[in-house]
Amino acid sequence: MNGTQIFSKVAALTRRLYSPKYLAFTNIISGGFFLALSDGIEQCNERYGFLKTHVHVQNHQRHKWDWMRTGRMFAIGVALGPFNHYWYVYLDHFFPGIKKKTVFKKVILDEIIASPFFIVAFFVGAGMLEGKSLKKCMTSLKEKFPACYMVDWMFWPTAQVVNFYLLPTKYRVLYVNCVTVIWDVFLSYMNHVYKTEVSSDLSEEKTG
C-alpha cells in the first residue's frame, strides 16, 4: 500500500467519522481521548519538570505513571462529550452566520454558560471518581474555580472567535478538543498539583 492509498483511506475514514451518522460518537470519544492526552502531558511535566514545580522536585525519583488517573480523565471527557456536541449544534442553530455580532454573541454565551459548566463538571467529576465526598469536591471547586475561570476568559474567547468565524459546525468540537489539549493540561495541573504547591509555599513561609 503506497502513500496515496493510505491517504485516501484516512480521508475516507475521516469523512465517515464526521458524517451526520457518526458525528456525535466521534465528538464524544475524541473528547475523552484529548482529555486523557492532556493528563498524560501533565504527568510528564510532573515527572520530568518541563515546568519547575514543587511536585517535580518532590516526585522526580518516585513518580510512576498513574493509569487510573488517565482513565478518569478519559471518562470525564466522554461524559462531557454529549453536552459539548449538542452545545455547538444548538448554538449554530439559534445564532446562524458569521457576522461580527453573531460571533460575539456566541463567544459571550460560551463564556457565561458552557465554560462554568465544564469547569464545575471537571472538578466535581474528577473528585467523585477519585472517591472524594461531594462536600470535599465542592470545597476544592470553591478554591480553584475563581483562578480557572479568570484564565478561561484570557484563553477561550480568542480561540472561539476563530472557531465560530472560520469553521463549519461539524468541525467545531474537533477544533475545541485540539485546543483543549493545552487548556486541559492546565486543568489537570489545577486538579492534581495546585493545592500541593500552595501547601508547600505556605509551609516554606512558616518555617522561614
Short mmCIF file of C-alpha atoms in Angstrom, two decimals, residues 3 10 15 51 81-82 84-85 92 100 107 118 125 135 137 160 164 167 177-178:
data_model
loop_
_atom_site.label_atom_id
_atom_site.label_comp_id
_atom_site.label_asym_id
_atom_site.label_seq_id
_atom_site.Cartn_x
_atom_site.Cartn_y
_atom_site.Cartn_z
CA GLY A 3 1.24 6.72 0.45
CA VAL A 10 -7.62 8.01 6.00
CA ARG A 15 -15.38 11.72 6.07
CA LEU A 51 7.67 23.45 34.37
CA GLY A 81 -18.91 14.78 25.20
CA PRO A 82 -22.70 14.89 24.62
CA ASN A 84 -20.01 19.52 24.04
CA HIS A 85 -21.50 18.10 20.85
CA ASP A 92 -25.26 27.47 15.49
CA LYS A 100 -19.39 40.03 13.95
CA VAL A 107 -18.44 33.78 22.38
CA PHE A 118 -17.28 22.49 32.11
CA GLY A 125 -16.41 14.71 38.32
CA LYS A 135 -18.58 18.07 50.18
CA CYS A 137 -15.37 18.16 45.84
CA GLN A 160 -13.65 30.65 19.97
CA PHE A 164 -17.13 30.45 15.16
CA LEU A 167 -15.10 26.55 10.88
CA ASN A 177 -10.78 19.28 21.55
CA CYS A 178 -7.44 20.07 19.90
#
